[in-house]
Structures are given as structure tokens and as C-alpha cells.
PDB file of C-alpha atoms in Angstrom:
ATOM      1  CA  UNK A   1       8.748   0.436 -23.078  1.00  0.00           C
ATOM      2  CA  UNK A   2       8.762  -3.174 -24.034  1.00  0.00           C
ATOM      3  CA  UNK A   3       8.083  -4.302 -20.423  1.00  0.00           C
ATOM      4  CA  UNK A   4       4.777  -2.367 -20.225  1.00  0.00           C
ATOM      5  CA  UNK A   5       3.626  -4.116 -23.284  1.00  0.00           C
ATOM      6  CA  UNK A   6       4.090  -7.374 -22.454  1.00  0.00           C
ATOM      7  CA  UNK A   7       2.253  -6.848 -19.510  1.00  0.00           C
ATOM      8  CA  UNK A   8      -0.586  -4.488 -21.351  1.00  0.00           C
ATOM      9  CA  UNK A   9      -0.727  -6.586 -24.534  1.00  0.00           C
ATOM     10  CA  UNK A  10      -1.792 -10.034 -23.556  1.00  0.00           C
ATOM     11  CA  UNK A  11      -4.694  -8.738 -21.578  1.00  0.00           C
ATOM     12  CA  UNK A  12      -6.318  -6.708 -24.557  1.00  0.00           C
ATOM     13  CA  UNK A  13      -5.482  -9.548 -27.573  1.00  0.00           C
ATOM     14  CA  UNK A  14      -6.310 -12.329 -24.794  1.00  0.00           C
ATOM     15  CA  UNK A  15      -9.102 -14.953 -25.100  1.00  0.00           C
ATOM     16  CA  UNK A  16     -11.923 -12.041 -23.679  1.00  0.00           C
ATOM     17  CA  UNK A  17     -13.325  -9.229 -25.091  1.00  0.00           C
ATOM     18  CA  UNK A  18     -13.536  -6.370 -22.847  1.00  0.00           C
ATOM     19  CA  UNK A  19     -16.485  -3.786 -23.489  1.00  0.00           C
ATOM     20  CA  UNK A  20     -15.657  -0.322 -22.315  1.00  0.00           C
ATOM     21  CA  UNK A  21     -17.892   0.272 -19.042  1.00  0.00           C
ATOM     22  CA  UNK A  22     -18.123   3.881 -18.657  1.00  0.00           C
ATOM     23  CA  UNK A  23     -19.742   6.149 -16.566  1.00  0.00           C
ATOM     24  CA  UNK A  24     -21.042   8.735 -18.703  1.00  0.00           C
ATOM     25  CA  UNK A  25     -20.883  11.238 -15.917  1.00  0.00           C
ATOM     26  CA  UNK A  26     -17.596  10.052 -14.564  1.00  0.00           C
ATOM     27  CA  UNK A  27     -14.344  11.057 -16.676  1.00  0.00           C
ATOM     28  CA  UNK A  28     -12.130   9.550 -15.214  1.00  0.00           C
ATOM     29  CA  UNK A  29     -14.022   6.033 -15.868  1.00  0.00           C
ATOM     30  CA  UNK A  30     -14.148   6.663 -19.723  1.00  0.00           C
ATOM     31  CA  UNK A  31     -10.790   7.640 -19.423  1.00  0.00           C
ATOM     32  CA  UNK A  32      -9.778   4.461 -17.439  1.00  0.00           C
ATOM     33  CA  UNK A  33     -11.984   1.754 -19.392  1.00  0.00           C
ATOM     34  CA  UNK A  34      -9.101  -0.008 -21.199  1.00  0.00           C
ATOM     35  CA  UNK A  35      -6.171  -2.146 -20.503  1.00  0.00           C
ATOM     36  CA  UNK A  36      -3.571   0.081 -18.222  1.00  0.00           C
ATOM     37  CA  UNK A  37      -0.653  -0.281 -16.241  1.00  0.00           C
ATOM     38  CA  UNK A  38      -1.138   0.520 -12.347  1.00  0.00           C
ATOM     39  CA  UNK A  39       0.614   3.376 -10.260  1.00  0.00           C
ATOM     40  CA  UNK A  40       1.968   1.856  -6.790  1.00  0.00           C
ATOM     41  CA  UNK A  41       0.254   4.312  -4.352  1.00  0.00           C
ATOM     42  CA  UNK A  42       3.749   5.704  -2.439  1.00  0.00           C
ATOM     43  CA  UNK A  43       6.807   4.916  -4.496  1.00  0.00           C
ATOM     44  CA  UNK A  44      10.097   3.101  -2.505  1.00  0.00           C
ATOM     45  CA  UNK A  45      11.473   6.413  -2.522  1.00  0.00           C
ATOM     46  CA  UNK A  46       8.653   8.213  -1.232  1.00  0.00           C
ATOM     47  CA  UNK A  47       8.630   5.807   1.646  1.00  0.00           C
ATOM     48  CA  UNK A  48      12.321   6.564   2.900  1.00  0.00           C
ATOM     49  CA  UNK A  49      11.933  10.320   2.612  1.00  0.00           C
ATOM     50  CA  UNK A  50       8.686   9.857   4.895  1.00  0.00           C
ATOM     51  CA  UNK A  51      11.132   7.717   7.429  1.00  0.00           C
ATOM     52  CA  UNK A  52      14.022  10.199   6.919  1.00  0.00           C
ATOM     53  CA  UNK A  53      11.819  13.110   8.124  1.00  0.00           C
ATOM     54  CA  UNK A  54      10.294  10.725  11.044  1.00  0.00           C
ATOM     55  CA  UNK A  55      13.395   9.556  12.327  1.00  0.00           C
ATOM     56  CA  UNK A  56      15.021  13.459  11.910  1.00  0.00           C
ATOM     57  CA  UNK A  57      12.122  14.927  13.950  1.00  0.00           C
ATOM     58  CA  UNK A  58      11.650  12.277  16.748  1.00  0.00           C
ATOM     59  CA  UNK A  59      15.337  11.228  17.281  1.00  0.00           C
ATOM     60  CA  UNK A  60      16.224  15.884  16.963  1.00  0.00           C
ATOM     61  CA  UNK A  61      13.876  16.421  19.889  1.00  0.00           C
ATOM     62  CA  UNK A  62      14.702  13.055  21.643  1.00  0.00           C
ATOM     63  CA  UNK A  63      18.555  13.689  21.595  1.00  0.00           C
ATOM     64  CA  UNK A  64      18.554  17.068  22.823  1.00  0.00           C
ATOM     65  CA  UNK A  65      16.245  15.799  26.191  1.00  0.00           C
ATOM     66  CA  UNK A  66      19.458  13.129  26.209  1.00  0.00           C
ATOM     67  CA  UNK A  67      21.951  15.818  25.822  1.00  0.00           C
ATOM     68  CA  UNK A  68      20.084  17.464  28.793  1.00  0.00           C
ATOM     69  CA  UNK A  69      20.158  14.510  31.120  1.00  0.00           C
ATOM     70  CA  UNK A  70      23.251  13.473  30.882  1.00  0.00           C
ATOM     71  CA  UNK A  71      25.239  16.978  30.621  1.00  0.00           C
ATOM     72  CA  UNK A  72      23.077  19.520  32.765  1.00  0.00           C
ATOM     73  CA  UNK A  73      20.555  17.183  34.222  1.00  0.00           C
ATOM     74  CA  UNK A  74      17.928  19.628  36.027  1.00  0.00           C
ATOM     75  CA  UNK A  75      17.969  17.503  39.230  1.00  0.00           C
ATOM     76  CA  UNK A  76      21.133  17.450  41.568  1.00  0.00           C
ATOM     77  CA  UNK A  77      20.071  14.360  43.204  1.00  0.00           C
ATOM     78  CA  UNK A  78      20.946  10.867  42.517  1.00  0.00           C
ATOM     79  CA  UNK A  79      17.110   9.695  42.620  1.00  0.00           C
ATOM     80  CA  UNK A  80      15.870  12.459  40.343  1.00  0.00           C
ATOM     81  CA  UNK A  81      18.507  11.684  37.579  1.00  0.00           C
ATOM     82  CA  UNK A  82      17.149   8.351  37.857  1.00  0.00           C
ATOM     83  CA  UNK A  83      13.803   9.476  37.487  1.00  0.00           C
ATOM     84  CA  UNK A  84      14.364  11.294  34.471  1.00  0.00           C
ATOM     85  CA  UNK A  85      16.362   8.691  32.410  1.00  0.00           C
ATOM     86  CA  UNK A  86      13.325   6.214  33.434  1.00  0.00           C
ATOM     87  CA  UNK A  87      11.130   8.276  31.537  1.00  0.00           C
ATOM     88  CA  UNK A  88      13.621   9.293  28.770  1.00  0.00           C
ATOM     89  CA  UNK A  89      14.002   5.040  28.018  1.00  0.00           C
ATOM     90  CA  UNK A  90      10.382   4.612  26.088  1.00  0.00           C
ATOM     91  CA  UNK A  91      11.295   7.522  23.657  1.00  0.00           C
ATOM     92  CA  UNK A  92      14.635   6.394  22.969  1.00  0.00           C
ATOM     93  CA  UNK A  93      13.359   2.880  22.414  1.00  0.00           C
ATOM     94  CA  UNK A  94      11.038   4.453  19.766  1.00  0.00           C
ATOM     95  CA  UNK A  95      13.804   6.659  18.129  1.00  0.00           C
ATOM     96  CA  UNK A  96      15.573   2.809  17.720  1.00  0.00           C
ATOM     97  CA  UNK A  97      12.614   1.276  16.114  1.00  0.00           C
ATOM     98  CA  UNK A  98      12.129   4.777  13.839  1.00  0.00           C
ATOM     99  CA  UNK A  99      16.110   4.213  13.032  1.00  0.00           C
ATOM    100  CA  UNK A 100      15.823   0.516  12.445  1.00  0.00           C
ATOM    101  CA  UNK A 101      12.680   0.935   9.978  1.00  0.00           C
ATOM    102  CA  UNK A 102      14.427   3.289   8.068  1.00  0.00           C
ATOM    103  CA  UNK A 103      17.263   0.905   7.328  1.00  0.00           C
ATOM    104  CA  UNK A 104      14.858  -1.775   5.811  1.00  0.00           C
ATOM    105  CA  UNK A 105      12.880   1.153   4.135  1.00  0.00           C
ATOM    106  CA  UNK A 106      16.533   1.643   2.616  1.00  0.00           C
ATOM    107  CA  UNK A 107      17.303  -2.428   2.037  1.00  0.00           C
ATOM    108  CA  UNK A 108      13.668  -2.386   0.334  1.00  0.00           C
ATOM    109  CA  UNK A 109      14.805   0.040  -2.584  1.00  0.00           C
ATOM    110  CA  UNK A 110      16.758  -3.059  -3.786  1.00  0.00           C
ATOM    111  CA  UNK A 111      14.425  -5.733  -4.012  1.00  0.00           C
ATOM    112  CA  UNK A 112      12.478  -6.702  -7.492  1.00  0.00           C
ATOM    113  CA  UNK A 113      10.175  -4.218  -8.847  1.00  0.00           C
ATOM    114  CA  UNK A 114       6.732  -5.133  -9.796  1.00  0.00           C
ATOM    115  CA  UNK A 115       4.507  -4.104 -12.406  1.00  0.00           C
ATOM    116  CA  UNK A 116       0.639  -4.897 -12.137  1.00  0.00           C
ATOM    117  CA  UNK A 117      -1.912  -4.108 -15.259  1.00  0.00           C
ATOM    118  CA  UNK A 118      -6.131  -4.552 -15.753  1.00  0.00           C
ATOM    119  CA  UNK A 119      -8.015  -5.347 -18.705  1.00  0.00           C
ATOM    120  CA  UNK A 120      -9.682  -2.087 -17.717  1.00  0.00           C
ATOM    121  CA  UNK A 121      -8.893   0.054 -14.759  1.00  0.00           C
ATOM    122  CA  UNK A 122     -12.278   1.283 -14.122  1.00  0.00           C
ATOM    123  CA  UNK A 123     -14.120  -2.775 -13.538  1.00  0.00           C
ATOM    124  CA  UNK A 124     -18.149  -2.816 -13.311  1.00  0.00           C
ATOM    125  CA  UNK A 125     -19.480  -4.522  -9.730  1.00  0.00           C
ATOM    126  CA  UNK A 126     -19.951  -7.913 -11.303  1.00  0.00           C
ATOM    127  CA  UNK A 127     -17.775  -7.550 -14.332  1.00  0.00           C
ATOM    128  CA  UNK A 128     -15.084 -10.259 -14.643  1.00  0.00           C
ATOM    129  CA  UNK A 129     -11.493  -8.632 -14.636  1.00  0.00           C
ATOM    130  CA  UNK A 130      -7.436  -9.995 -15.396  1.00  0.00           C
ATOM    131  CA  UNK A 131      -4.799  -9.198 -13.384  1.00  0.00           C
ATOM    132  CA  UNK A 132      -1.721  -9.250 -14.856  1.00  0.00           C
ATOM    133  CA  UNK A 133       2.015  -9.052 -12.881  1.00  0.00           C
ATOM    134  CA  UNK A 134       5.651  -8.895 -14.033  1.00  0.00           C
ATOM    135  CA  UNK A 135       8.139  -9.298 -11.937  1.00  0.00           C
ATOM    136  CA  UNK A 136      11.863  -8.065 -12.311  1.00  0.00           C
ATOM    137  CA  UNK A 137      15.372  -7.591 -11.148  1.00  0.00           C
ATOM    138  CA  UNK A 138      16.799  -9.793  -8.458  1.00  0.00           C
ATOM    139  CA  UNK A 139      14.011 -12.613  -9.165  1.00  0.00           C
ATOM    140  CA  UNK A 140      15.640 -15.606  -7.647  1.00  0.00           C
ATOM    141  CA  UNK A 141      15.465 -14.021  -4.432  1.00  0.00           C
ATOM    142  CA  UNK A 142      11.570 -14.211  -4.270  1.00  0.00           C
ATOM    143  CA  UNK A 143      10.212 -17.139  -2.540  1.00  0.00           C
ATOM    144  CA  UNK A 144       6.727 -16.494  -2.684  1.00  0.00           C
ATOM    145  CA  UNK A 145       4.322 -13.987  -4.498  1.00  0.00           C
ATOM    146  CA  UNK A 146       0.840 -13.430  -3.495  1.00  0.00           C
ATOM    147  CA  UNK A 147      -1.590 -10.757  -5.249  1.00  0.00           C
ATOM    148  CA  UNK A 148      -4.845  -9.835  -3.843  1.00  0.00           C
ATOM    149  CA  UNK A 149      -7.275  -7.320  -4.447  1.00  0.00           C
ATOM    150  CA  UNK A 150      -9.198  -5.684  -1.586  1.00  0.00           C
ATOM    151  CA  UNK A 151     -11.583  -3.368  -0.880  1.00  0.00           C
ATOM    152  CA  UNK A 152     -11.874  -1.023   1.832  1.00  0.00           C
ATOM    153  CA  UNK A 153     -14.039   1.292   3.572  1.00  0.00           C
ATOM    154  CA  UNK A 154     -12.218   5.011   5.175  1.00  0.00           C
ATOM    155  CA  UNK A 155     -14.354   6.967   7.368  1.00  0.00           C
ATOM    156  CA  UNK A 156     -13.912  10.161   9.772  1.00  0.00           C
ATOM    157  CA  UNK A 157     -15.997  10.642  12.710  1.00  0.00           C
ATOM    158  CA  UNK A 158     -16.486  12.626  15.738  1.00  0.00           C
ATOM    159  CA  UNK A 159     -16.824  11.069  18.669  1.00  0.00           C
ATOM    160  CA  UNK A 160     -17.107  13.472  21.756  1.00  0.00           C
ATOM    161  CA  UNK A 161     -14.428  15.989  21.622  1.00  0.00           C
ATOM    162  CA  UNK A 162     -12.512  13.846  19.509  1.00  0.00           C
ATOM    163  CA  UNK A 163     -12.249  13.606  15.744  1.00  0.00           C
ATOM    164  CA  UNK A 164     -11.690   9.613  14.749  1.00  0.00           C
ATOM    165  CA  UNK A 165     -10.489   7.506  11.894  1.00  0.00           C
ATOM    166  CA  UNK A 166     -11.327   4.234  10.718  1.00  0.00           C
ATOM    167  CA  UNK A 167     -10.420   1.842   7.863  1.00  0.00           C
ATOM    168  CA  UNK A 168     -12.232  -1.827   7.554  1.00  0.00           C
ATOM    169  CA  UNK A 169     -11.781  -4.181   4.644  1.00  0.00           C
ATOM    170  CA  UNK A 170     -15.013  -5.576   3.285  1.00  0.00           C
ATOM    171  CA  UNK A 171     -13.721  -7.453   0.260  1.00  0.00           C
ATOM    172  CA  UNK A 172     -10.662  -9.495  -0.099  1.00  0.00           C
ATOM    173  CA  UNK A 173     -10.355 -11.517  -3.951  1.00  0.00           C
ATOM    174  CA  UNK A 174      -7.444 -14.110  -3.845  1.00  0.00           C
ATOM    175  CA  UNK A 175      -5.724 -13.725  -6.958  1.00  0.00           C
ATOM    176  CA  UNK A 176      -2.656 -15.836  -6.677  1.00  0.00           C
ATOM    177  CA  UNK A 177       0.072 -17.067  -4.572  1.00  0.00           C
ATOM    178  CA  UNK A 178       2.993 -18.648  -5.890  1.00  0.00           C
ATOM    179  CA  UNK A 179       5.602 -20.094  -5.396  1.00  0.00           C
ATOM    180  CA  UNK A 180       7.154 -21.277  -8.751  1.00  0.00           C
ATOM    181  CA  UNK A 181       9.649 -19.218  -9.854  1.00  0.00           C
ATOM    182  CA  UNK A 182       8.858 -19.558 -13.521  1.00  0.00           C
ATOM    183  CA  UNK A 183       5.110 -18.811 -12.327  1.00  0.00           C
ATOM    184  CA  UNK A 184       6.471 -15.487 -10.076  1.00  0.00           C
ATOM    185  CA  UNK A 185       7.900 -13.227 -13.170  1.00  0.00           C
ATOM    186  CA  UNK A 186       4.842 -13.138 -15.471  1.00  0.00           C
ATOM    187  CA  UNK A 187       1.804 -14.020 -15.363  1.00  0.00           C
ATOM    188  CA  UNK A 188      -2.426 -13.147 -15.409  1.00  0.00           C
ATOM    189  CA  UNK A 189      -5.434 -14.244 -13.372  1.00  0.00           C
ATOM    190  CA  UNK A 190      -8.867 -13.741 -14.821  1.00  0.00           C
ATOM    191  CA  UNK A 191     -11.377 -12.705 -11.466  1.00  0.00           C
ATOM    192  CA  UNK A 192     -14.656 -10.876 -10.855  1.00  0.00           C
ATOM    193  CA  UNK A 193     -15.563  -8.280  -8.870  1.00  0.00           C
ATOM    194  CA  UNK A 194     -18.157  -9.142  -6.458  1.00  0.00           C
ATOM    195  CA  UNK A 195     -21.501  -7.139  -7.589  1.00  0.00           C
ATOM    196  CA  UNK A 196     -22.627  -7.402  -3.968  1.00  0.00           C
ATOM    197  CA  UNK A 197     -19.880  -4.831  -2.644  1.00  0.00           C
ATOM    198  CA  UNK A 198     -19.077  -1.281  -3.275  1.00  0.00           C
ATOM    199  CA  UNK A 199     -18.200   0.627  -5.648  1.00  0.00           C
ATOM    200  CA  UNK A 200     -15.507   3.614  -5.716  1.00  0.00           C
ATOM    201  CA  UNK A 201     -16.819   6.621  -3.564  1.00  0.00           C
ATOM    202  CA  UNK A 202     -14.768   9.764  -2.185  1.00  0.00           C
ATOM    203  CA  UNK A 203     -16.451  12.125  -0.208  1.00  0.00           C
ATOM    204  CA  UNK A 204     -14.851  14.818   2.279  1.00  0.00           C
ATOM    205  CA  UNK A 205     -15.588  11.949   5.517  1.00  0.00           C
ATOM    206  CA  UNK A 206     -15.740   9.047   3.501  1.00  0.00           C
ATOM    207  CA  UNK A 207     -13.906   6.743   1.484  1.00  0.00           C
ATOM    208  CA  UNK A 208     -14.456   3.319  -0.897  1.00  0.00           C
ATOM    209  CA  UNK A 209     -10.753   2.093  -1.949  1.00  0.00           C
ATOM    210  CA  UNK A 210      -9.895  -1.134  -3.912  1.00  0.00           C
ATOM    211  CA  UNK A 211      -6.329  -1.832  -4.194  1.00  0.00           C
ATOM    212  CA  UNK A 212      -4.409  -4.824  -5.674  1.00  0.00           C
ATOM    213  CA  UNK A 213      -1.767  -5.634  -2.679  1.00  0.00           C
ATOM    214  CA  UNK A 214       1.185  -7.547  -4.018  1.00  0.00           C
ATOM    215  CA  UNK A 215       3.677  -9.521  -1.739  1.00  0.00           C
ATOM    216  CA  UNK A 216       6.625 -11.393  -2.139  1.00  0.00           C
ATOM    217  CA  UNK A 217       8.676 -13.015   0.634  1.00  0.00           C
ATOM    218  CA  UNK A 218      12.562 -12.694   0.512  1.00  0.00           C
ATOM    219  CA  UNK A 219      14.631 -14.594   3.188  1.00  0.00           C
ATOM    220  CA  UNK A 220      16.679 -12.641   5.370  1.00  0.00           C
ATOM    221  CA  UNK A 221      15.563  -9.205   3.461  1.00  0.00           C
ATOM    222  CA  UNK A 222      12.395  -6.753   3.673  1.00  0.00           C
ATOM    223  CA  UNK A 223       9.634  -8.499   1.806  1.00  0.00           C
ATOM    224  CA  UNK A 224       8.285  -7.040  -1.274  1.00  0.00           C
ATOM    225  CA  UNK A 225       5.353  -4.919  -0.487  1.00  0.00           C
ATOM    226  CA  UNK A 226       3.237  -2.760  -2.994  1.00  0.00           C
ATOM    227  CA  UNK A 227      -0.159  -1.192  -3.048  1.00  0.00           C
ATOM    228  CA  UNK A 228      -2.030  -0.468  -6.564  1.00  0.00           C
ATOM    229  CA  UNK A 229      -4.562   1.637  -6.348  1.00  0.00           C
ATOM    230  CA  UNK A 230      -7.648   1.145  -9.495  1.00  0.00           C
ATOM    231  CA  UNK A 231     -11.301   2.497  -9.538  1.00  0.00           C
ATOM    232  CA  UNK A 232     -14.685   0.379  -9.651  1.00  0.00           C
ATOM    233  CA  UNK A 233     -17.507   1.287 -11.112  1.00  0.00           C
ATOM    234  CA  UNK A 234     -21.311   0.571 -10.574  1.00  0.00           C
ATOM    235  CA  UNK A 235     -22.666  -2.243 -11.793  1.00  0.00           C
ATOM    236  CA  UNK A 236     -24.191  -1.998 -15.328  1.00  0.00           C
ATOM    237  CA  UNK A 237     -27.714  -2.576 -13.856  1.00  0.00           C
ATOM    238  CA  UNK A 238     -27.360   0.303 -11.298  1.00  0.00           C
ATOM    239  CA  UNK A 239     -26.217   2.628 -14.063  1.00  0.00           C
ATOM    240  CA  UNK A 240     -29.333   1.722 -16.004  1.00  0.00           C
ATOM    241  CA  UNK A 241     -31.572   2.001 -13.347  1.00  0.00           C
ATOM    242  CA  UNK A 242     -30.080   5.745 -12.647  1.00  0.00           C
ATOM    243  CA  UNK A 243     -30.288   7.050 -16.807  1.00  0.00           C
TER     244      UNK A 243
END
């Protein structure tokens, strides 16, 4: 796969030298610590098939209330038909918007693919990292590409009788945003992760994501959207301090 390597090789023949930061506990780390190509979290086609289903469910049980109202309405009276295609609106409204996303869920299948790949895919807190992107298929169309990497915090909660979710960034690492086209199919940013954030976690009622989010603007056409998901390890003094 020619296109992986260009995208792998420049990061591990570049001007650094990456040391592999493992985690001698963690497998997945030592497995990680080299130059890799990302997985996009939900693939394009992943995406319609969740928008199919939607729009099958809410717009099967929506249309049969419609089939009701207007064929055997349950109320013989003028006022009460009324009533009952008032309240029928706001669910056919959504069934539109469901309908509507799915469309530019199905538009988005055709717009340039990206490929994003790390000097390592498991970075220290602290540790300096490259980002590199490729961009392909339907190129020109792309007016403007902007890669970011962000960290975020998932938690689950009970609040009363209620069980709660919540999701706040607490790191956001401009990468790039371009707008050359030369500049938009290939290129690499050198960054560093912050050492004052954190570092990967999963637990059953909490989460620590980083992702690098790439964007690209397309007139009159679903942007490009993708989500890379990578792991971060502790900083190298933190794993000292715990041998």
C-alpha cells in the first residue's frame, strides 16, 4: 500500500528520533510505540447504516400515527382532528430532518478520504509528536483543511433517579489549517502533548479520549469530517516515579 507509506515513512526516517515510550504494564502501548496509520472511529459507511436504521424506526412509527389521522382519525369532530395533526407536526418535522441527514450522510461517502499517521501512537504527556495527513480523491474540491487534536473527558453519573452523561474537552492542540491546495494533500506538523493534561484512562464510568479531528470545507457539499482515535501515555517522570 504505497499510500500508507508515504504517509508512515517520512515520520520514522524524518529529522527526529523517536524512542519507544512504553508502558511496561500496558500492551497495547508497547504495541502502539511506533509510527502507525490511524483508524477513523465510525467509518462513512457505518454512519449511513446508523441513519438508515434512525430514519426506518422514527419515520415506521411516525407514518403509521399519519396513516391513522388521516384515514381512521379516532376523533369524529372537526376540532379533535385538528388537535391531533397539531401534535403529529413536531414528529414529522423530525422524521424530515432524520430524512434530510441521511441524504448528506449519503453525499459524504463521496468526498476525499483522509489518512492521518503518528510518529508513535501511544505519545508520553510532554513528549513532542508529528502528525502526518494525506489527502485524496476529489482534492480540488477542498477549500480548507484543519487538523486538531483534542482531548476529552466522558463521565456517567447519577443524579437523583436519573443516570447522566457528560463529555468536556480539556485540551485542544492546533495542528494546522490550510488552505493551499498543494499544502491540503500531504503534509506533517511536529506538536507536543501538553504534560499538564491527562493521560488515556477507561474505566466502567469514566473516560480520557484524545482524538485528532480533521475537517475540510467543500462548497455546496457535506464537509469532510473524521475522528482518529490514538492513546497517550503517562509522562516518563510519572512512570518512574510509579516503578
Amino acid at each position: 500500500d504505497s499510500s500508507i507509506r508515504s504517509v508512515g515513512d517520512p515520520l520514522a526516517t524524518g529529522r527526529h528520533s523517536f524512542d519507544a515510550h512504553t508502558v511496561a504494564e500496558d500492551l497495547t502501548d508497547q504495541r502502539a510505540a511506533v509510527p502507525q496509520r490511524l483508524k477513523p472511529k465510525q467509518t462513512r459507511i457505518a454512519r449511513l447504516f446508523v441513519m438508515l436504521f434512525l430514519v426506518t424506526f422514527w419515520c415506521g412509527i411516525v407514518g403509521i400515527f399519519v396513516h391513522v389521522a388521516i384515514f381512521d382519525p379516532p376523533f369524529d369532530d372537526f376540532w379533535g382532528r385538528i388537535g391531533l395533526s397539531l401534535f403529529l407536526i413536531p414528529f414529522v418535522l423530525v422524521g424530515l430532518a432524520l430524512i434530510g441527514g441521511c441524504l448528506h450522510t449519503l453525499l459524504s461517502l463521496f468526498n476525499p478520504s483522509v489518512s492521518i499517521a503518528l510518529s508513535t501512537g501511544a505519545p508520553c504527556l510532554g513528549s513532542e509528536l508529528d502528525v502526518a495527513w494525506e489527502v485524496s480523491g476529489g482534492l480540488r474540491s477542498l477549500q480548507r483543511l484543519n487538523v486538531v487534536i483534542i482531548g476529552q473527558e466522558w463521565c456517567r453519573y447519577v443524579q437523583g433517579t436519573d443516570t447522566k452523561t457528560d463529555m468536556s474537552t480539556f485540551a485542544v492542540i492546533e495542528i494546522c489549517t490550510i488552505v493551499e491546495q498543494r499544502e491540503i494533500s500531504f503534509g506533517s506538523r511536529s506538536i507536543t502533548i501538553p504534560v499538564d493534561t491527562m493521560h488515556s484512562f477507561e474505566a466502567n464510568n469514566n473516560r480520557i479520549q484524545w482524538t485528532v479531528r480533521v475537517q475540510g470545507e467543500i462548497a455546496w457539499w457535506p464537509n469532510v469530517s473524521e475522528d482518529f482515535a490514538f492513546r497517550v501515555a503517562p509522562s516518563a517522570a510519572a512512570r518512574r516515579a510509579s516503578d
